[in-house]
PDB file of C-alpha atoms and ligand atoms in Angstrom:
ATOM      1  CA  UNK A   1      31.846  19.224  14.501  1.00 40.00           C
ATOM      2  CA  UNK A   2      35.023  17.199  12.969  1.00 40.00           C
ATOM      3  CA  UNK A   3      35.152  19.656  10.150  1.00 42.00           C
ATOM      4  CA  UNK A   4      37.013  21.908  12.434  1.00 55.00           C
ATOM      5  CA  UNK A   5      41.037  21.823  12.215  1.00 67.00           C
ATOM      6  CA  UNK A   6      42.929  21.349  15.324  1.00 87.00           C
ATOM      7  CA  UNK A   7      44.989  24.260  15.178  1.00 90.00           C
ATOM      8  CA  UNK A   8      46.425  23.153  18.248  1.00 90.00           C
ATOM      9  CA  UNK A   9      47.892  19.942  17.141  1.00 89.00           C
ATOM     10  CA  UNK A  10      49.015  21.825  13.985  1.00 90.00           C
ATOM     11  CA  UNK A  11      51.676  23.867  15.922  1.00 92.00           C
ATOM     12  CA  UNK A  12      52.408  21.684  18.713  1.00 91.00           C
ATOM     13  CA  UNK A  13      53.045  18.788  15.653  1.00 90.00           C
ATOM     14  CA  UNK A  14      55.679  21.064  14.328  1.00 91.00           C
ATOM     15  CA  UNK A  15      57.103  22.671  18.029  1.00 93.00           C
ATOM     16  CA  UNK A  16      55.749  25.449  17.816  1.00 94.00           C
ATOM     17  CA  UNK A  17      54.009  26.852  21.275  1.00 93.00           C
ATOM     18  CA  UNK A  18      50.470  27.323  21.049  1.00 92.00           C
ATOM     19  CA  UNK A  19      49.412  30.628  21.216  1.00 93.00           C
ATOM     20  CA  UNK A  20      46.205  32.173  20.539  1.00 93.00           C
ATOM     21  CA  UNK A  21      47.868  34.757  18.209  1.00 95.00           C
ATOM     22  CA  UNK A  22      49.131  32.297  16.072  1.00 95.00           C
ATOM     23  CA  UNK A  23      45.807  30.349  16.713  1.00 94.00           C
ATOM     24  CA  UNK A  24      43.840  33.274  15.078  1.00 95.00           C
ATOM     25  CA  UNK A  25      46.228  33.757  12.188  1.00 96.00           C
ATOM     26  CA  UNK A  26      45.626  30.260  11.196  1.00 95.00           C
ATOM     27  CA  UNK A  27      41.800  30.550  11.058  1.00 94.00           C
ATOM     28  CA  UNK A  28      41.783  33.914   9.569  1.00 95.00           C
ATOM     29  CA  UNK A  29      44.233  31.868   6.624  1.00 95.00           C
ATOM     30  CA  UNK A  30      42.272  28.799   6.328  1.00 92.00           C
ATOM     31  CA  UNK A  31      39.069  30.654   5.844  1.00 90.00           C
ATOM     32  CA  UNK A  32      40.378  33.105   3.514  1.00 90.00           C
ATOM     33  CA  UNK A  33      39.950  32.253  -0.204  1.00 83.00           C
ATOM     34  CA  UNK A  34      42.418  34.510  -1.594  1.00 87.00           C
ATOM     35  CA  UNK A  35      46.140  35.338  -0.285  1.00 90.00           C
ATOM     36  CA  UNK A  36      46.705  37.671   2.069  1.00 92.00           C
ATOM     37  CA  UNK A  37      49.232  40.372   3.317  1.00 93.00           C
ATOM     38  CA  UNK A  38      50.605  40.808   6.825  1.00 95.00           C
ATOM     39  CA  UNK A  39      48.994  43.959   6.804  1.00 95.00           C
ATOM     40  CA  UNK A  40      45.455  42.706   5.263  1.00 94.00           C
ATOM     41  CA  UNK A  41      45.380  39.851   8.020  1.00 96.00           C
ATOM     42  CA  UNK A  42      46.373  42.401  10.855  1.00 97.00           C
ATOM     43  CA  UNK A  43      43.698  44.537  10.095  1.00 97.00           C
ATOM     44  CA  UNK A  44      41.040  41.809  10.201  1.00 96.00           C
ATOM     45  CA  UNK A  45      42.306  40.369  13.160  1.00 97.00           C
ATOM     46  CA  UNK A  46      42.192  43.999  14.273  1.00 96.00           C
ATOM     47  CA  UNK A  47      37.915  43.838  13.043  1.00 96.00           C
ATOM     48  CA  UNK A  48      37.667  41.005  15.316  1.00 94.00           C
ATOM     49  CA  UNK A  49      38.606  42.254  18.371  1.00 95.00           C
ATOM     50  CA  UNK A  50      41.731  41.020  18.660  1.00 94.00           C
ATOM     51  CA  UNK A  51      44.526  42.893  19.993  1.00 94.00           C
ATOM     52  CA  UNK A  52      47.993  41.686  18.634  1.00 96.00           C
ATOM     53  CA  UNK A  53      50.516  44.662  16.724  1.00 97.00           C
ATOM     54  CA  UNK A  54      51.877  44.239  12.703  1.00 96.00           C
ATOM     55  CA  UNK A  55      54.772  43.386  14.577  1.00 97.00           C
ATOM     56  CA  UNK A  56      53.586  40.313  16.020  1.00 97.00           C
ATOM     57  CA  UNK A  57      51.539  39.731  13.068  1.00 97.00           C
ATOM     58  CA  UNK A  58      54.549  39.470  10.516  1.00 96.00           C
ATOM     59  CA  UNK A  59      56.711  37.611  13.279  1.00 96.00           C
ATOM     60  CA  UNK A  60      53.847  34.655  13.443  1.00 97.00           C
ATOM     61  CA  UNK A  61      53.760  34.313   9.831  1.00 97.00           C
ATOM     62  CA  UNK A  62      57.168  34.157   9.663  1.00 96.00           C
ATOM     63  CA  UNK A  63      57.344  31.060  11.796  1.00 96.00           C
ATOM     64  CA  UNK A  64      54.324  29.782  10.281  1.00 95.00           C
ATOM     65  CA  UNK A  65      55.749  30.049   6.792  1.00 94.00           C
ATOM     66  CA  UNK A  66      59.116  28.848   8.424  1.00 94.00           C
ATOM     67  CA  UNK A  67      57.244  25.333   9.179  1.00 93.00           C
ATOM     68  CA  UNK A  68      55.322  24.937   6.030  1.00 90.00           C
ATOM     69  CA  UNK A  69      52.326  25.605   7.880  1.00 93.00           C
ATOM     70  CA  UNK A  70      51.021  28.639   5.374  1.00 94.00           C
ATOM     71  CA  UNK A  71      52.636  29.504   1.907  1.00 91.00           C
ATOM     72  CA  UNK A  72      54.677  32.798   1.015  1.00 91.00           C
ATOM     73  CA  UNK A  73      54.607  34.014  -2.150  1.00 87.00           C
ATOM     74  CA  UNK A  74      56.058  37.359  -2.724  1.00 84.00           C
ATOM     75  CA  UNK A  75      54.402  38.952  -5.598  1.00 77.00           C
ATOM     76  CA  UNK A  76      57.585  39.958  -7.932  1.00 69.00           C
ATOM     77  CA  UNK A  77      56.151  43.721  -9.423  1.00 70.00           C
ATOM     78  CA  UNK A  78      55.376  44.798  -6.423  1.00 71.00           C
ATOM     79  CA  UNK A  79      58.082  43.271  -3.725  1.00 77.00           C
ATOM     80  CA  UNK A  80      54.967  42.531  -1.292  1.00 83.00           C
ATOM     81  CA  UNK A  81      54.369  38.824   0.307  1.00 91.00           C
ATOM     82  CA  UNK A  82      51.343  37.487   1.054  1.00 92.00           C
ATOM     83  CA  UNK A  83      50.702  34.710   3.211  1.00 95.00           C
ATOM     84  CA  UNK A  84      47.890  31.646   2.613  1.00 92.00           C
ATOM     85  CA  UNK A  85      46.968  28.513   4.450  1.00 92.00           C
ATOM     86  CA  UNK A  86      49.064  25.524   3.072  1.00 90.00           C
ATOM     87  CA  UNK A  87      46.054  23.067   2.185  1.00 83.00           C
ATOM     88  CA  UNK A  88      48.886  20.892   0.184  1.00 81.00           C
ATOM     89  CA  UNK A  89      48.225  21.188  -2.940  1.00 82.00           C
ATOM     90  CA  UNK A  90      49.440  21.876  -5.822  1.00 85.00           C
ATOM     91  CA  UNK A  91      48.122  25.330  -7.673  1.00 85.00           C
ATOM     92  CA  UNK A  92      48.929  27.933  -9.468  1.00 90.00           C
ATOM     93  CA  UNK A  93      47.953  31.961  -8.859  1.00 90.00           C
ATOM     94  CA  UNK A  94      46.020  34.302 -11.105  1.00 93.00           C
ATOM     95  CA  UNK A  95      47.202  38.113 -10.782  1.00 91.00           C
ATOM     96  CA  UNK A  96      45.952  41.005 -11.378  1.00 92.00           C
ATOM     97  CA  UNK A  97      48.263  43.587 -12.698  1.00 91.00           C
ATOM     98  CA  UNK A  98      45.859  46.444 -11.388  1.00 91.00           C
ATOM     99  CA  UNK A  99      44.346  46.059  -8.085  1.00 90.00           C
ATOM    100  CA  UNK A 100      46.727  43.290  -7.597  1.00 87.00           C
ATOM    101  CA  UNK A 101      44.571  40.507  -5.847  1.00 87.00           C
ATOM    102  CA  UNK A 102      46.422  36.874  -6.171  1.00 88.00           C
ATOM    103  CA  UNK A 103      43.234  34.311  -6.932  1.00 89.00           C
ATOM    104  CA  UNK A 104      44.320  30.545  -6.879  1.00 88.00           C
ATOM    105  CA  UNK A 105      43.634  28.497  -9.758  1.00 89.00           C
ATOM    106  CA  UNK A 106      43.610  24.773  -9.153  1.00 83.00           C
ATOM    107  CA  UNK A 107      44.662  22.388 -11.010  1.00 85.00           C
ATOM    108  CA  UNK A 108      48.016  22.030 -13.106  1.00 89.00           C
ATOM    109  CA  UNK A 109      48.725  22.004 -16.884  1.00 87.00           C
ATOM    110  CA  UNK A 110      52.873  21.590 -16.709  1.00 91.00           C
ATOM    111  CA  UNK A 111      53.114  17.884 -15.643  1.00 88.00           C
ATOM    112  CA  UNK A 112      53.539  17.391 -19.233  1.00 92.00           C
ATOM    113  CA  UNK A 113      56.270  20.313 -19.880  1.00 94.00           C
ATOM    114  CA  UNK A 114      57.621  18.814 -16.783  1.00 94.00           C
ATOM    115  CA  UNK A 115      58.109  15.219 -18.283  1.00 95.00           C
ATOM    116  CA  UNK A 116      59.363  16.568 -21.501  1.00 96.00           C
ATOM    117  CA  UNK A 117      62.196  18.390 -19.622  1.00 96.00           C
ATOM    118  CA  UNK A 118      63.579  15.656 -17.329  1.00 96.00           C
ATOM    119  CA  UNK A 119      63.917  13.675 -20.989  1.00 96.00           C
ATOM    120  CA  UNK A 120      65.121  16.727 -22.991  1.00 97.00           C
ATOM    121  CA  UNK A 121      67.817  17.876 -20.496  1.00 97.00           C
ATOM    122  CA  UNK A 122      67.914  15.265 -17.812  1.00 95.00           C
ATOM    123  CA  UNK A 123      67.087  16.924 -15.276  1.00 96.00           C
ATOM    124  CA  UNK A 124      65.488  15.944 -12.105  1.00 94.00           C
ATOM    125  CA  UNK A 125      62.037  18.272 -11.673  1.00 91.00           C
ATOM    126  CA  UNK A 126      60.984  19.147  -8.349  1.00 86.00           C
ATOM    127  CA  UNK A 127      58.649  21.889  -8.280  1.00 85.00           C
ATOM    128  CA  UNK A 128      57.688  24.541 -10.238  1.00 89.00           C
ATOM    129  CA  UNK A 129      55.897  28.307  -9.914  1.00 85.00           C
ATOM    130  CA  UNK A 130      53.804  29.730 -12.564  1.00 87.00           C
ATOM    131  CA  UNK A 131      52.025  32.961 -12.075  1.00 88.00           C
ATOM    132  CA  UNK A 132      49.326  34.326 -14.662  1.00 92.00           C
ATOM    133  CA  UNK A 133      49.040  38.113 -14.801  1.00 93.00           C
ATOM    134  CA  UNK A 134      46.198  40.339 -16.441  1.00 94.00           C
ATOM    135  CA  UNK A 135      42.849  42.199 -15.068  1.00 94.00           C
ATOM    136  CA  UNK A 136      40.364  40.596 -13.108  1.00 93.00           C
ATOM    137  CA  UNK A 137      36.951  40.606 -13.434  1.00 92.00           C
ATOM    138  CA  UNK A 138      36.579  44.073 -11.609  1.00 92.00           C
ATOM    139  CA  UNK A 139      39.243  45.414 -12.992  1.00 93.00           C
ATOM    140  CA  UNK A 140      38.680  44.572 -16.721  1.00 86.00           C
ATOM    141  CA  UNK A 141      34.919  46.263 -16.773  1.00 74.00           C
ATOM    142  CA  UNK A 142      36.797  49.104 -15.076  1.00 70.00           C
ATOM    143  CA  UNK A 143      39.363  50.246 -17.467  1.00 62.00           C
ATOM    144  CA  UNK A 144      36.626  50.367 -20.855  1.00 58.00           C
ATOM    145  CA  UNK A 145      34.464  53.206 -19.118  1.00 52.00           C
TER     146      UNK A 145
HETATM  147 ZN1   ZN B 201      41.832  43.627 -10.356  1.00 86.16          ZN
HETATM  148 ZN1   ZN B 202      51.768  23.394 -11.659  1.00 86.16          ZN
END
């Protein structure tokens, strides 16, 4: 015990009611290691037992993404979002231009690029996004057969 987030405090922290929908979304997130899609998390909450529609599904991660509660990326080839648990931190995603799973990478090599650009152009940096694209692990042993 004490590991376990308080999901409940989560929402209510942010005013957003308590459901057990939303409840379920956020531990399906927080245990998932890799992004997922609306349609990816509907069909495991689907696995579980739970009954909830894609409709509800994309309308709780909307509000969830809407209070900074879980991250949106949308992946730009393919117009798609996925959805992850917003552990706050700072990372970077790994993409795979074939089967198209998003794997974080930890971890940041731009606070230098960063520095060099407020100083070049001053400018004020605030963020940044940097997606790496190529063939996974899977993916790479399948395209030399
Ligand atoms: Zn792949
Ligand atoms: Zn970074």
């Amino acid at each position: 015990m004490g590991a376990k987030k308080n999901y409940n405090d989560i929402l209510k922290n942010r005013n957003l009611k308590v459901t057990k929908h939303r409840y379920a979304i956020l531990e399906s997130l927080e245990k998932s290691k890799l992004p997922v899609s609306a349609e990816s998390l509907y069909i495991e909450l689907k696995k579980k037992g739970i009954s909830i529609s894609l409709s509800t599904v994309y309308r709780s991660l909307e509000a969830l993404y809407k209070k900074g509660i879980v991250i949106k990326s949308i992946l730009p080839d393919y117009n798609k979002a996925v959805f992850e648990y917003n552990h706050n931190e700072h990372r970077h995603h790994m993409i795979c231009i074939k089967c198209h799973k998003m794997q974080p990478v930890t971890g940041c090599p731009l606070e230098e690029y960063e520095k060099l650009i407020e100083s070049k152009f001053n400018f004020t940096v605030k963020g940044h996004n940097l997606e790496v694209y190529g063939y996974c692990d899977g993916c790479e042993s399948k395209t030399e057969d």
